[in-house]
Coordinates of C-alpha atoms and ligand atoms in Angstrom, one line a residue:
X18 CA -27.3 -26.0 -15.8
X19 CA -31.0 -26.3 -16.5
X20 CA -33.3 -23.5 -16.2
X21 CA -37.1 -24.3 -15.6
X22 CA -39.4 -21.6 -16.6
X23 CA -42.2 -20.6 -14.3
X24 CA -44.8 -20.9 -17.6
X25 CA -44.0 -24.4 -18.3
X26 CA -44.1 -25.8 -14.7
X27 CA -47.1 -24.2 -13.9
X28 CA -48.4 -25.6 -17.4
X29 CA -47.1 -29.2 -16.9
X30 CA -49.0 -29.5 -13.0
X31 CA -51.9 -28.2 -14.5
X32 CA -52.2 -30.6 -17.5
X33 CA -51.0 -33.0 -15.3
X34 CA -54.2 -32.7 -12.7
X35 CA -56.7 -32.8 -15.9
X36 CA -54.8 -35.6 -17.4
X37 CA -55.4 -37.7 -14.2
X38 CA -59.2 -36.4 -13.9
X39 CA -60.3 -38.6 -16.2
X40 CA -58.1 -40.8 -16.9
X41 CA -56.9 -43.8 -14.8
X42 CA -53.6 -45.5 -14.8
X43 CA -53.5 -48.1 -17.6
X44 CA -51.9 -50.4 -14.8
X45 CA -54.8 -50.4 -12.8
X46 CA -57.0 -50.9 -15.4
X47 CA -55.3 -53.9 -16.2
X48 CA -55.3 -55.4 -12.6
X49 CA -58.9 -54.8 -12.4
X50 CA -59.5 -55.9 -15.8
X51 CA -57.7 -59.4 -14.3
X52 CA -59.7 -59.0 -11.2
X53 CA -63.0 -59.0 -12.8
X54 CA -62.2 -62.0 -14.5
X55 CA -61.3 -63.8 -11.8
X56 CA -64.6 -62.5 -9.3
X57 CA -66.6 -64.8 -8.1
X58 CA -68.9 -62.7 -6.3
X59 CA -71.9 -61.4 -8.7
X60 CA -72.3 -58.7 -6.4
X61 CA -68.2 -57.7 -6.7
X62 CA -68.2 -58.3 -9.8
X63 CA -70.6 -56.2 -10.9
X64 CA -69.5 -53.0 -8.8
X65 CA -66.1 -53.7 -10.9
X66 CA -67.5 -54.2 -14.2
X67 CA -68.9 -50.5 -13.6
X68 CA -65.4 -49.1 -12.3
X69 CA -64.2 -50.2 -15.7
X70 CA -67.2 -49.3 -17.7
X71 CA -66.9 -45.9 -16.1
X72 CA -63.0 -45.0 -16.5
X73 CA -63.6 -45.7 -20.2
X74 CA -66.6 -43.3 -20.3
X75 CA -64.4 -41.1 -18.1
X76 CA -61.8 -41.2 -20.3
X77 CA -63.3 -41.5 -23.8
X78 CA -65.4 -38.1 -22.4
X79 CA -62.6 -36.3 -20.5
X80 CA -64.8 -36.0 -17.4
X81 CA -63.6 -36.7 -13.9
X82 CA -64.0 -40.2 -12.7
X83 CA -65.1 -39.8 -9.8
X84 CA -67.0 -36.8 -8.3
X85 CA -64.6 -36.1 -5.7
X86 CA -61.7 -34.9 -8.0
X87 CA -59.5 -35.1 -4.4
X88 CA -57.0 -32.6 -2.7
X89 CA -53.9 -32.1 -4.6
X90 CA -50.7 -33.8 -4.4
X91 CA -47.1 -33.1 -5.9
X92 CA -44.0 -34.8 -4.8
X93 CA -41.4 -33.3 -6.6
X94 CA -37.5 -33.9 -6.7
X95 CA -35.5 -31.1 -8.3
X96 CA -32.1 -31.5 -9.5
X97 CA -29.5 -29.5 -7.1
X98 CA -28.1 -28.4 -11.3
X99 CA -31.6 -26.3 -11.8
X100 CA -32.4 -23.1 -12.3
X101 CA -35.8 -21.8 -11.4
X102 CA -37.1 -18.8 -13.7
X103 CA -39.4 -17.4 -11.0
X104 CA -39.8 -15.3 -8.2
X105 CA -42.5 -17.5 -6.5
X106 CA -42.1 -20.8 -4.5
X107 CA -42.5 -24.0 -5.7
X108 CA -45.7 -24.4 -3.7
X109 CA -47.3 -21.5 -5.2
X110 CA -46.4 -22.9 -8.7
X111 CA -48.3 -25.9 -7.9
X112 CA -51.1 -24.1 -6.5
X113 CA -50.9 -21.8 -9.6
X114 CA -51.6 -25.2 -11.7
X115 CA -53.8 -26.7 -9.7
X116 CA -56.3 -23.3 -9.8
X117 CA -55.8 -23.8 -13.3
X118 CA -56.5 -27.2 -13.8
X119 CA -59.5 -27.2 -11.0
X120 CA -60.9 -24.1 -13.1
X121 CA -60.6 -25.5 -16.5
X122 CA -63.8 -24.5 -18.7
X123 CA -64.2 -27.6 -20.2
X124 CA -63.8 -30.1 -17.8
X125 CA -64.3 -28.4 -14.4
X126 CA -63.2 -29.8 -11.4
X127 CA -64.7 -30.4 -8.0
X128 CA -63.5 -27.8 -5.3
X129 CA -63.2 -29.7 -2.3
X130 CA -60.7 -27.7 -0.4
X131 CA -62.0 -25.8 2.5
X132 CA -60.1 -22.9 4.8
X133 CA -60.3 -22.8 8.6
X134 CA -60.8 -26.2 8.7
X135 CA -62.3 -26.3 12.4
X136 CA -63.9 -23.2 12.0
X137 CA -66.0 -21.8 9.5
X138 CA -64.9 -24.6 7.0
X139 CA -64.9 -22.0 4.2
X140 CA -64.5 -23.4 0.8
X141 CA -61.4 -21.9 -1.6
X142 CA -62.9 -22.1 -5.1
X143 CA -60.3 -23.5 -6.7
X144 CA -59.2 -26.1 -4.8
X145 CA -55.8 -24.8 -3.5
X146 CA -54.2 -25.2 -1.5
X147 CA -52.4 -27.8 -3.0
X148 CA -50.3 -30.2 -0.8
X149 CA -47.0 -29.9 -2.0
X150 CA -43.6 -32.0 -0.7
X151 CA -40.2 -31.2 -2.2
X152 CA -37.1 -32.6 -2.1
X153 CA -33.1 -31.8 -3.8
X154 CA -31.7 -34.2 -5.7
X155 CA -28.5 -34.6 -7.3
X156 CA -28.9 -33.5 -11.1
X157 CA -30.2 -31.1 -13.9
X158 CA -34.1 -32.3 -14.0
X159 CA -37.0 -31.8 -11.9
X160 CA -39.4 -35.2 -11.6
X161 CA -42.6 -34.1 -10.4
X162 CA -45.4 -36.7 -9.1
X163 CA -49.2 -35.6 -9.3
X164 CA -51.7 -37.0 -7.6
X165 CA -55.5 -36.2 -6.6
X166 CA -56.7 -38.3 -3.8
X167 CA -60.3 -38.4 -2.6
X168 CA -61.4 -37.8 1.1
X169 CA -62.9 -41.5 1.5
X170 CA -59.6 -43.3 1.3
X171 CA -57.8 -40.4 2.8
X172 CA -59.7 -40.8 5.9
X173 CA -59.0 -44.2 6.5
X174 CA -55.4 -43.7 6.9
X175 CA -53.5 -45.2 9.8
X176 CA -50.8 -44.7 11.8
X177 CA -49.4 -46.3 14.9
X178 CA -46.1 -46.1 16.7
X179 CA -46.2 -50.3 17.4
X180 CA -43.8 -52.2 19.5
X181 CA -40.6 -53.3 18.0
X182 CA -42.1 -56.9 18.3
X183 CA -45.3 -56.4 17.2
X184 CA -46.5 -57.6 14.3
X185 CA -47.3 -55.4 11.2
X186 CA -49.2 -58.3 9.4
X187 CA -51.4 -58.8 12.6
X188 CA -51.7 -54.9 12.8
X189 CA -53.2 -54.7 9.2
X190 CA -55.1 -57.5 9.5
X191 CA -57.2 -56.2 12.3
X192 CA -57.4 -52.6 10.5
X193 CA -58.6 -53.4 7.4
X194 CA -62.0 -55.2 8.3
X195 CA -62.5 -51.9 10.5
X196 CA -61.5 -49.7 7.2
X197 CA -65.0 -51.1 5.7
X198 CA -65.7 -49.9 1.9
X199 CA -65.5 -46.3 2.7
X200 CA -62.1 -46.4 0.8
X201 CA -63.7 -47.9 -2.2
X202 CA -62.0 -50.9 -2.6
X203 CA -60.2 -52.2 -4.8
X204 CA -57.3 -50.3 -4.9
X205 CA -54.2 -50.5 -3.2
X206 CA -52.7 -50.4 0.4
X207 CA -49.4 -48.7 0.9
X208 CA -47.4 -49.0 4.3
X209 CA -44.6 -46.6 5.4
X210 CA -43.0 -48.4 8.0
X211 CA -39.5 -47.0 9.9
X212 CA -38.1 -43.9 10.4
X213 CA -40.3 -41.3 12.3
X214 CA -43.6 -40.9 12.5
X215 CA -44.3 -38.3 9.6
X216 CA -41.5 -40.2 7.7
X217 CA -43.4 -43.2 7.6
X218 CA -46.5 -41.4 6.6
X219 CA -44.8 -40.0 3.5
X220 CA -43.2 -42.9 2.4
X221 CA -46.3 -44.7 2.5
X222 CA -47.7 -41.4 0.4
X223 CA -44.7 -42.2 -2.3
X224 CA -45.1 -45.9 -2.7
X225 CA -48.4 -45.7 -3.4
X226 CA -47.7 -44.1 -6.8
X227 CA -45.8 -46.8 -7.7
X228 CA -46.9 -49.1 -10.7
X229 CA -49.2 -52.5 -9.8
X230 CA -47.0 -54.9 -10.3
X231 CA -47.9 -57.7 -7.3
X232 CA -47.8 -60.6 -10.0
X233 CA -44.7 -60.0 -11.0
X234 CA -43.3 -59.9 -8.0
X235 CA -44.8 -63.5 -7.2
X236 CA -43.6 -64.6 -10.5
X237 CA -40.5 -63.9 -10.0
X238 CA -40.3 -64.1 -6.1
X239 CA -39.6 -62.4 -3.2
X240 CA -35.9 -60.8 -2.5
X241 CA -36.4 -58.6 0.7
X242 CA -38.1 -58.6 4.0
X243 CA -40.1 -55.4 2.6
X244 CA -41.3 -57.9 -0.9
X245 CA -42.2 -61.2 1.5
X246 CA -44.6 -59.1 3.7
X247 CA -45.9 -57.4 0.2
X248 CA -47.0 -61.0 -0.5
X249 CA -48.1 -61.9 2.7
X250 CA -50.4 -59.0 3.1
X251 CA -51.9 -59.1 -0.6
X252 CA -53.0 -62.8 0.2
X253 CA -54.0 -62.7 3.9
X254 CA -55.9 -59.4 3.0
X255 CA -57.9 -60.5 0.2
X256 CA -58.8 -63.8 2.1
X257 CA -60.6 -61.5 4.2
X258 CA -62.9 -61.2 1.6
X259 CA -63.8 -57.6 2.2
X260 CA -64.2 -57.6 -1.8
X261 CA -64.9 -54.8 -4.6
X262 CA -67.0 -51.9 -2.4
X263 CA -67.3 -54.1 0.2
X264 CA -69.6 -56.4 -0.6
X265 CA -67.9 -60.1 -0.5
X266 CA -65.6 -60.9 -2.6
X267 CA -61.8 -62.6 -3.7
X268 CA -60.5 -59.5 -4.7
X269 CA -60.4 -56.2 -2.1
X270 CA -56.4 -55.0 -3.0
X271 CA -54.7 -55.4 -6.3
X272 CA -51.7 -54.7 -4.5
X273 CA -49.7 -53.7 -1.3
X274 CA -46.5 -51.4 -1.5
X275 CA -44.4 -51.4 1.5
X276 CA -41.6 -48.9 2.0
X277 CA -39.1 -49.2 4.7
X278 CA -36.5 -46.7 6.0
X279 CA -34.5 -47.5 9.2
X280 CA -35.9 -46.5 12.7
X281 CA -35.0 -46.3 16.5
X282 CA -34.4 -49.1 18.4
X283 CA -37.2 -48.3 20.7
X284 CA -39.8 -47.7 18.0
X285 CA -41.6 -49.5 15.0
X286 CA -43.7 -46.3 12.9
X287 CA -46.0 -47.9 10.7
X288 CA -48.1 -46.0 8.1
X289 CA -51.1 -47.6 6.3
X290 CA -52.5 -45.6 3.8
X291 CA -55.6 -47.0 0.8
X292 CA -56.1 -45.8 -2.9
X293 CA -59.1 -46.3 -4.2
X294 CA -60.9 -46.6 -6.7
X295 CA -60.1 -43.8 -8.3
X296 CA -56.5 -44.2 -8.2
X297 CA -55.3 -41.0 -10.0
X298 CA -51.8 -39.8 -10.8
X299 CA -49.3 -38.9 -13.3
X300 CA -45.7 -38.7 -13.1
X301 CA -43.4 -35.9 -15.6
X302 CA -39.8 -34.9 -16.1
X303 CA -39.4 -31.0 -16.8
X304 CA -35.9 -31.1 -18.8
X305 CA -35.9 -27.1 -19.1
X306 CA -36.6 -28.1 -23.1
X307 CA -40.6 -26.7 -22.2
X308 CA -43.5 -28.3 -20.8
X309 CA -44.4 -32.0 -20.0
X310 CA -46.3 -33.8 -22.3
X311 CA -48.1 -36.7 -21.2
X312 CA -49.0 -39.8 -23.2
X313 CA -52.7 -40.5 -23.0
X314 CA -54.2 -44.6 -23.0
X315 CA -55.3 -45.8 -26.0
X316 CA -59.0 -46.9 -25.8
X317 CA -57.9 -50.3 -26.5
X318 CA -56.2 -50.4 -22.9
X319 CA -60.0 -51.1 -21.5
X320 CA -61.9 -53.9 -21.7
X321 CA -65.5 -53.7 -23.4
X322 CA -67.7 -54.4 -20.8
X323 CA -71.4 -54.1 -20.7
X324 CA -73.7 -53.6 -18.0
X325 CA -76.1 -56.2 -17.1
X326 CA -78.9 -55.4 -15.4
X327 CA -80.7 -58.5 -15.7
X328 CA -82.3 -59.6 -12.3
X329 CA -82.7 -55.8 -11.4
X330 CA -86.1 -54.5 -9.9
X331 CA -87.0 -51.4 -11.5
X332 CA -88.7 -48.9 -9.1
X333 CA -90.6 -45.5 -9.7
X334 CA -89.6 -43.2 -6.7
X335 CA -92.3 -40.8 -7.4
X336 CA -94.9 -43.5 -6.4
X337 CA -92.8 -45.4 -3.6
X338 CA -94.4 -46.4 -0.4
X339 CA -92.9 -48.1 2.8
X340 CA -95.0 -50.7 2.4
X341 CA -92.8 -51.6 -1.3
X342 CA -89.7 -51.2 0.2
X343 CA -90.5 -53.7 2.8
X344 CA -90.3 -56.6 0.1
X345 CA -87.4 -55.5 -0.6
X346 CA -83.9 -57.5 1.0
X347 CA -80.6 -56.8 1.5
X348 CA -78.4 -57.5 -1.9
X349 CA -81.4 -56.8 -4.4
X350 CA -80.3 -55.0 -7.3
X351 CA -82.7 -52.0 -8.4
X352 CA -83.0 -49.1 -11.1
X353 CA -84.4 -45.9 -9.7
X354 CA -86.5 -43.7 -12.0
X355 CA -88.0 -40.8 -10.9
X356 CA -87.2 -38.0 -8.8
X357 CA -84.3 -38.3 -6.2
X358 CA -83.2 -35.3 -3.9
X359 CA -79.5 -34.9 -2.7
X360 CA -77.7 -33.5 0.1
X361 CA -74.9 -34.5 2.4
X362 CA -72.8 -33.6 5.3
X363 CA -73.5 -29.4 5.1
X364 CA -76.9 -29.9 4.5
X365 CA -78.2 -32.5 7.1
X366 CA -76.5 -30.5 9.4
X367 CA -78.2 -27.1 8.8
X368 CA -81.6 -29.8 8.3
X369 CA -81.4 -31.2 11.8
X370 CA -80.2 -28.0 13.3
X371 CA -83.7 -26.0 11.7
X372 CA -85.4 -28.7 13.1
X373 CA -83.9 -28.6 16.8
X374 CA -85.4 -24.7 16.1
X375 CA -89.0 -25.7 15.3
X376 CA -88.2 -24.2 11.9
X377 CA -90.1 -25.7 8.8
X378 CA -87.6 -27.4 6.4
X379 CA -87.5 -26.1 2.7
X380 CA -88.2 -29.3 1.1
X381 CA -90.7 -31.5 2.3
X382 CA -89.1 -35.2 2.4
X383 CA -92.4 -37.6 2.7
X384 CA -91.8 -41.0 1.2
X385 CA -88.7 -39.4 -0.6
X386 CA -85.2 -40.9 -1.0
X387 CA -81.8 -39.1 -0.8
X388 CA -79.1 -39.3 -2.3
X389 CA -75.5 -38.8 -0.5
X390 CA -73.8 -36.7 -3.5
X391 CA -71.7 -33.7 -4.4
X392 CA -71.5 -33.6 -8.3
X393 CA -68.8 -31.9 -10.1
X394 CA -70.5 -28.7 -12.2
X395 CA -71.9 -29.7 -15.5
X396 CA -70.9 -28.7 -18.9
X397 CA -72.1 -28.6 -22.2
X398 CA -75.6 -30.7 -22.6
X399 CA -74.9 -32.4 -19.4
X400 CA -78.1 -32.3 -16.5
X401 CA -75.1 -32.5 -14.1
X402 CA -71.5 -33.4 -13.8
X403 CA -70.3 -37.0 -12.0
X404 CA -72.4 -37.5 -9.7
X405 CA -71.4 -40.6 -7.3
X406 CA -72.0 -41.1 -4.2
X407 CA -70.1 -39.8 -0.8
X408 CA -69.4 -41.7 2.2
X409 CA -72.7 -42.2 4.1
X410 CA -71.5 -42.9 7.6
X411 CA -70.4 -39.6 7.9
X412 CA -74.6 -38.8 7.8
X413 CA -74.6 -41.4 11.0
X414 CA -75.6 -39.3 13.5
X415 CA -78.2 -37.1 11.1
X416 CA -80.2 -40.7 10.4
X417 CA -82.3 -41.2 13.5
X418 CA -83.3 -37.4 13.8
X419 CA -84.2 -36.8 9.9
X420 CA -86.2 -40.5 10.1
X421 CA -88.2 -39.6 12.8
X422 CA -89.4 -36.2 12.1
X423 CA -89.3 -36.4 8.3
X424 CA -91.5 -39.1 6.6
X425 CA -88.3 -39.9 4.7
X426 CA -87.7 -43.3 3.4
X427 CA -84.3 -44.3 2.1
X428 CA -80.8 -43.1 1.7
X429 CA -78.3 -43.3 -1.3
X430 CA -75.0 -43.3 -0.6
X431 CA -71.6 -45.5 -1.4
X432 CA -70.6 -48.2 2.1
X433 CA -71.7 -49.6 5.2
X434 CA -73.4 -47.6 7.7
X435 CA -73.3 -47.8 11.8
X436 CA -74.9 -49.5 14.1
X437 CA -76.7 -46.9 15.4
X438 CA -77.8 -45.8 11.9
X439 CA -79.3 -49.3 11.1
X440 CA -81.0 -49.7 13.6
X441 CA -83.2 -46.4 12.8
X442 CA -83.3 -47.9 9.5
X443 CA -84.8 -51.0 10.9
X444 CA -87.0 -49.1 13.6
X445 CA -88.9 -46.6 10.6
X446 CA -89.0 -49.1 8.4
X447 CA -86.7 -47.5 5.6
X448 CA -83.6 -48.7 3.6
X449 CA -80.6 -47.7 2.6
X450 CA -79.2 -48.1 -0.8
X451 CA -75.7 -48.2 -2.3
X452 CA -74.3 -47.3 -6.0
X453 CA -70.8 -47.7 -7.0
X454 CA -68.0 -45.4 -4.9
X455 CA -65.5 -44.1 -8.3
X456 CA -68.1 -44.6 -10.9
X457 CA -69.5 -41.3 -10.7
X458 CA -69.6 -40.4 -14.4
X459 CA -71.6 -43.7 -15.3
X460 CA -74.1 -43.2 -12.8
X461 CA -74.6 -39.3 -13.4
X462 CA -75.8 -40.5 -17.3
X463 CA -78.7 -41.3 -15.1
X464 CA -79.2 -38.1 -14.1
X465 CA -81.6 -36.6 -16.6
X466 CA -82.6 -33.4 -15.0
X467 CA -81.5 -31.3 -11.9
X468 CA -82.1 -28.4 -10.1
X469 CA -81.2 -26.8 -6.8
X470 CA -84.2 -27.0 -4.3
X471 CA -82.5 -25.3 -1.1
X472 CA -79.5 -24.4 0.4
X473 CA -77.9 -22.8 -2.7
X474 CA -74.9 -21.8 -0.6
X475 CA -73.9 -24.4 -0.2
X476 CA -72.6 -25.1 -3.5
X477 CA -71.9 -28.7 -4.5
X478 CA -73.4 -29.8 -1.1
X479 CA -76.8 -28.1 -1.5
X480 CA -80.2 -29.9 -1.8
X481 CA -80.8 -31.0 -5.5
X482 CA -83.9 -32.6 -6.8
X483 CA -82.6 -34.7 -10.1
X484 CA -85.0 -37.1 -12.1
X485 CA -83.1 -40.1 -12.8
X486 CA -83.8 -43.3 -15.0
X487 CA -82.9 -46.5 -14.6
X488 CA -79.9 -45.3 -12.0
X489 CA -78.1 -48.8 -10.7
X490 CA -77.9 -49.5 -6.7
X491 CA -78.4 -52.3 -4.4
X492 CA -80.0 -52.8 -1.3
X493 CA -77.2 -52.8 1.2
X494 CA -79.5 -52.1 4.3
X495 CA -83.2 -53.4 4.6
X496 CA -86.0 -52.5 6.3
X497 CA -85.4 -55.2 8.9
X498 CA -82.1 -54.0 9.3
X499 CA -79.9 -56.8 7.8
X500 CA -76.8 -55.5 6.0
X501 CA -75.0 -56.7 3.0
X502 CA -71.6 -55.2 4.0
X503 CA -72.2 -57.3 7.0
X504 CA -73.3 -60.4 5.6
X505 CA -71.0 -60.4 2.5
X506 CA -67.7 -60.3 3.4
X507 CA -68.7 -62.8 6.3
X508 CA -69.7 -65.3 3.5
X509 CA -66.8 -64.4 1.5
X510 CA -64.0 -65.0 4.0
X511 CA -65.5 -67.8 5.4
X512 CA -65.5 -69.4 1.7
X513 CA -61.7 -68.2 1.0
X514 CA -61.4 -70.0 4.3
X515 CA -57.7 -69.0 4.7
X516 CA -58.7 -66.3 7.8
X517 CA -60.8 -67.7 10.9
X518 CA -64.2 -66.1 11.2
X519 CA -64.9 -63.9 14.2
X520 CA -68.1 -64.8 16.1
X521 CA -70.0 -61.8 16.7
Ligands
LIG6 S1 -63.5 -43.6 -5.5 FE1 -64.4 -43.4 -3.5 S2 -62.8 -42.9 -2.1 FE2 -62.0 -42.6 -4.2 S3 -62.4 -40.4 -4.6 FE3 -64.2 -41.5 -5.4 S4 -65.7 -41.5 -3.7 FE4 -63.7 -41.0 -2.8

């Protein structure tokens, strides 16, 4: 019989969550690496050459990724031969290592985990609780699955109890348009389908930590119902040309996982769940011999890419006037220099509601921009830890009153907004700006300065005022109100021309 000590377990998950912090999957790399090359799109393939750029800076720097270091995961199967050298459950082992690992001094983690989650929305610290499923196994090891997924592709899971003659093809087809870029594409798409409904939820959970391996499975071709619509859906799904961030392009998932179990005869549970960008996990075997060790990339694993910037306006926001950002249109490339206030859901909130009050706000936001962030704490000589941007539709409703009574004049933030939203855009004559969803720690070596303006306590989601340089983003919404997440994968899909075109 094996006996696991409480030391080395809580040791492992903790390494375990740092490890995957900063450093991707070599197998996504890869794919992505093959996806660049392939792009077509200049506007794809230059949101990808900075996904790469910035996992090798993530990883050469041991920083996180992406800003949003996720809520903890742990699958973990433990041999029915173990013996557990603790007093405390499993789940508060893993929270044990995830405190630790979201606490670490020198590479802190983002705490995004917040109590009373209709209520007072209060958040933990530490970033516990961690999620934590666990199942007995036959045998003397425990195999334990980390993973740390951000709220963007989290909240554009699906689920639907469909008719058993439905079709799950047709049903993801008509999703995934819907699912915009807030996931941060490319990544994956896993489907649970079978069994119950929470069943198919978790299996769609567990196949998504399975290795990219779509071209092999073409290569060598299709043996199972579950593999043929795994190639159906990776083709039909690209063709509709959704591309990297959501801008137009060939390549939008480097693979789909399906996982099937069997179900009633009245019922077909189908789970869709994205990874994004910042596909992060890392899986370990605790043999009872001590604590996991796991074997970092080599920097030779990523591709040396530069950044090109050639074609990009360069633009002082300290100067910036509506009347410049008229000329500008929807896909112009820019580099902002100057100074650039933050804030994000907590913030406009407490903004719109002083304003519903009468009350004056504590920063005055003529002819500013925002950005959409909540950066992970710095360390060392850094201005501020990554610092990319958060999903801006979630600020929807906040656009129209903030416009109107504010004198401010464009928004940073990573995918499409609403309708709603653009039109106020279009109405004050603003714009709305994207930069690269999972290449936080490229974009916050813009980030030259930063300080906390207002709102202190609201920790990672207070207003900031940071002085950037030459910080990358496009034009995704004009001042006439034409959007690139719109128009691109329009062009895109009508170009792959394997997927009709809806007229709108
Ligand atoms: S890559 Fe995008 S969806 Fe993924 S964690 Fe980062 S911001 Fe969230």
């Amino acid at each position: 019989m094996t006996t696991i000590r409480e030391e080395d377990f809580i040791q492992s998950v903790a390494d375990a969550f740092q490890f995957i912090s900063y450093y991707h999957p070599v197998d996504y790399i890869k794919s992505l690496h093959e996806a660049y090359l392939r792009e077509e799109s200049p506007a794809a393939k230059d949101a990808m050459a900075q996904i790469l750029i910035n996992s090798r800076m993530a990883a050469e720097g041991h920083r996180p990724i992406c800003q949003d270091t996720g809520i903890a995961i742990a699958f973990i199967r433990a041999g029915m031969n173990v013996r557990w050298d603790t007093q405390r459950s499993l789940e508060e082992l893993v929270n044990e290592g995830v405190r630790r690992a979201y606490t670490d001094k020198d590479n802190p983690l983002r705490a995004s985990m917040l109590a009373d989650p209709d209520g007072k929305r209060r958040n933990t610290g530490d970033n516990t609780p961690a999620v934590t499923h666990v199942e007995l196994v036959p045998g003397d090891t425990v195999e334990v699955i980390v993973a740390a997924k951000g709220g963007g592709s989290e909240n554009k899971s699906k689920f639907a109890c469909l008719l058993p003659s439905d079709s799950i093809v047709d049903w993801v087809l008509n999703l995934v348009p819907t699912m915009g870029a807030d996931w941060c594409p490319p990544g994956l798409l896993s489907l649970g389908i079978g069994g119950s409904p929470e069943k198919a939820m978790l299996m769609a959970k567990w196949g998504m930590m399975d290795p990219i391996n779509i071209h092999e499975l073409r290569a060598r071709g299709p043996k199972t119902h579950g593999e043929e619509l795994r190639l159906e859906l990776f083709e039909k799904v690209n063709a509709l040309g959704v591309g990297a961030q959501g801008l137009g392009g060939l390549t939008t998932v480097l693979d789909v996982k399906v996982t099937e179990f069997a179900t009633h005869a009245a019922s077909k549970p189908v789970a869709l769940l994205p990874n994004c960008a910042a596909t992060r996990h890392a899986h370990f075997v605790l043999d009872g011999s001590g604590p996991a060790k796991l074997d970092p990339p080599s920097l030779s694993d990523w591709p040396k890419l530069t950044l090109d910037f050639a074609g990009s306006k360069r633009v002082n926001l300290d100067t910036l006037t509506k009347a410049e950002i008229a000329a500008w249109k929807s896909g112009d490339r820019l580099l902002l220099s100057g100074k650039l206030l933050t804030g994000r859901d907590a913030a406009h909130k407490r903004m719109v509601e002083m304003m519903s009050r009468g009350e004056k706000l504590p920063v005055d936001l003529t002819n500013r921009f925002i950005y959409y962030t909540g950066p992970v704490d710095a360390v060392r000589d850094e201005a501020v830890g990554p610092a990319g941007p958060t999903t801006s539709s979630r600020m929807d409703k906040f656009v129209e009153p903030v416009l109107a009574n504010t004198g401010l004049i464009g928004m940073v933030g990573k995918s499409e907004r609403g309708p709603v939203a653009i039109e106020s855009i279009r109405k004050h004559g603003a714009v709305y700006c994207i930069a690269v969803g999972g290449a936080a720690y490229l974009v916050s070596k813009a980030i030259r300065a930063s300080k906390v303006l207002a709102f202190e306590d609201l920790g990672m989601e207070a207003i900031r005022e940071f002085e950037v340089k030459d910080m990358p983003v496009t034009v995704a919404v004009d001042s006439s109100g034409n959007a690139v997440h719109k128009t691109g994968p329009a062009q895109w899909r009508a170009r792959i021309g394997k997927i009709p075109v809806a007229v709108v």
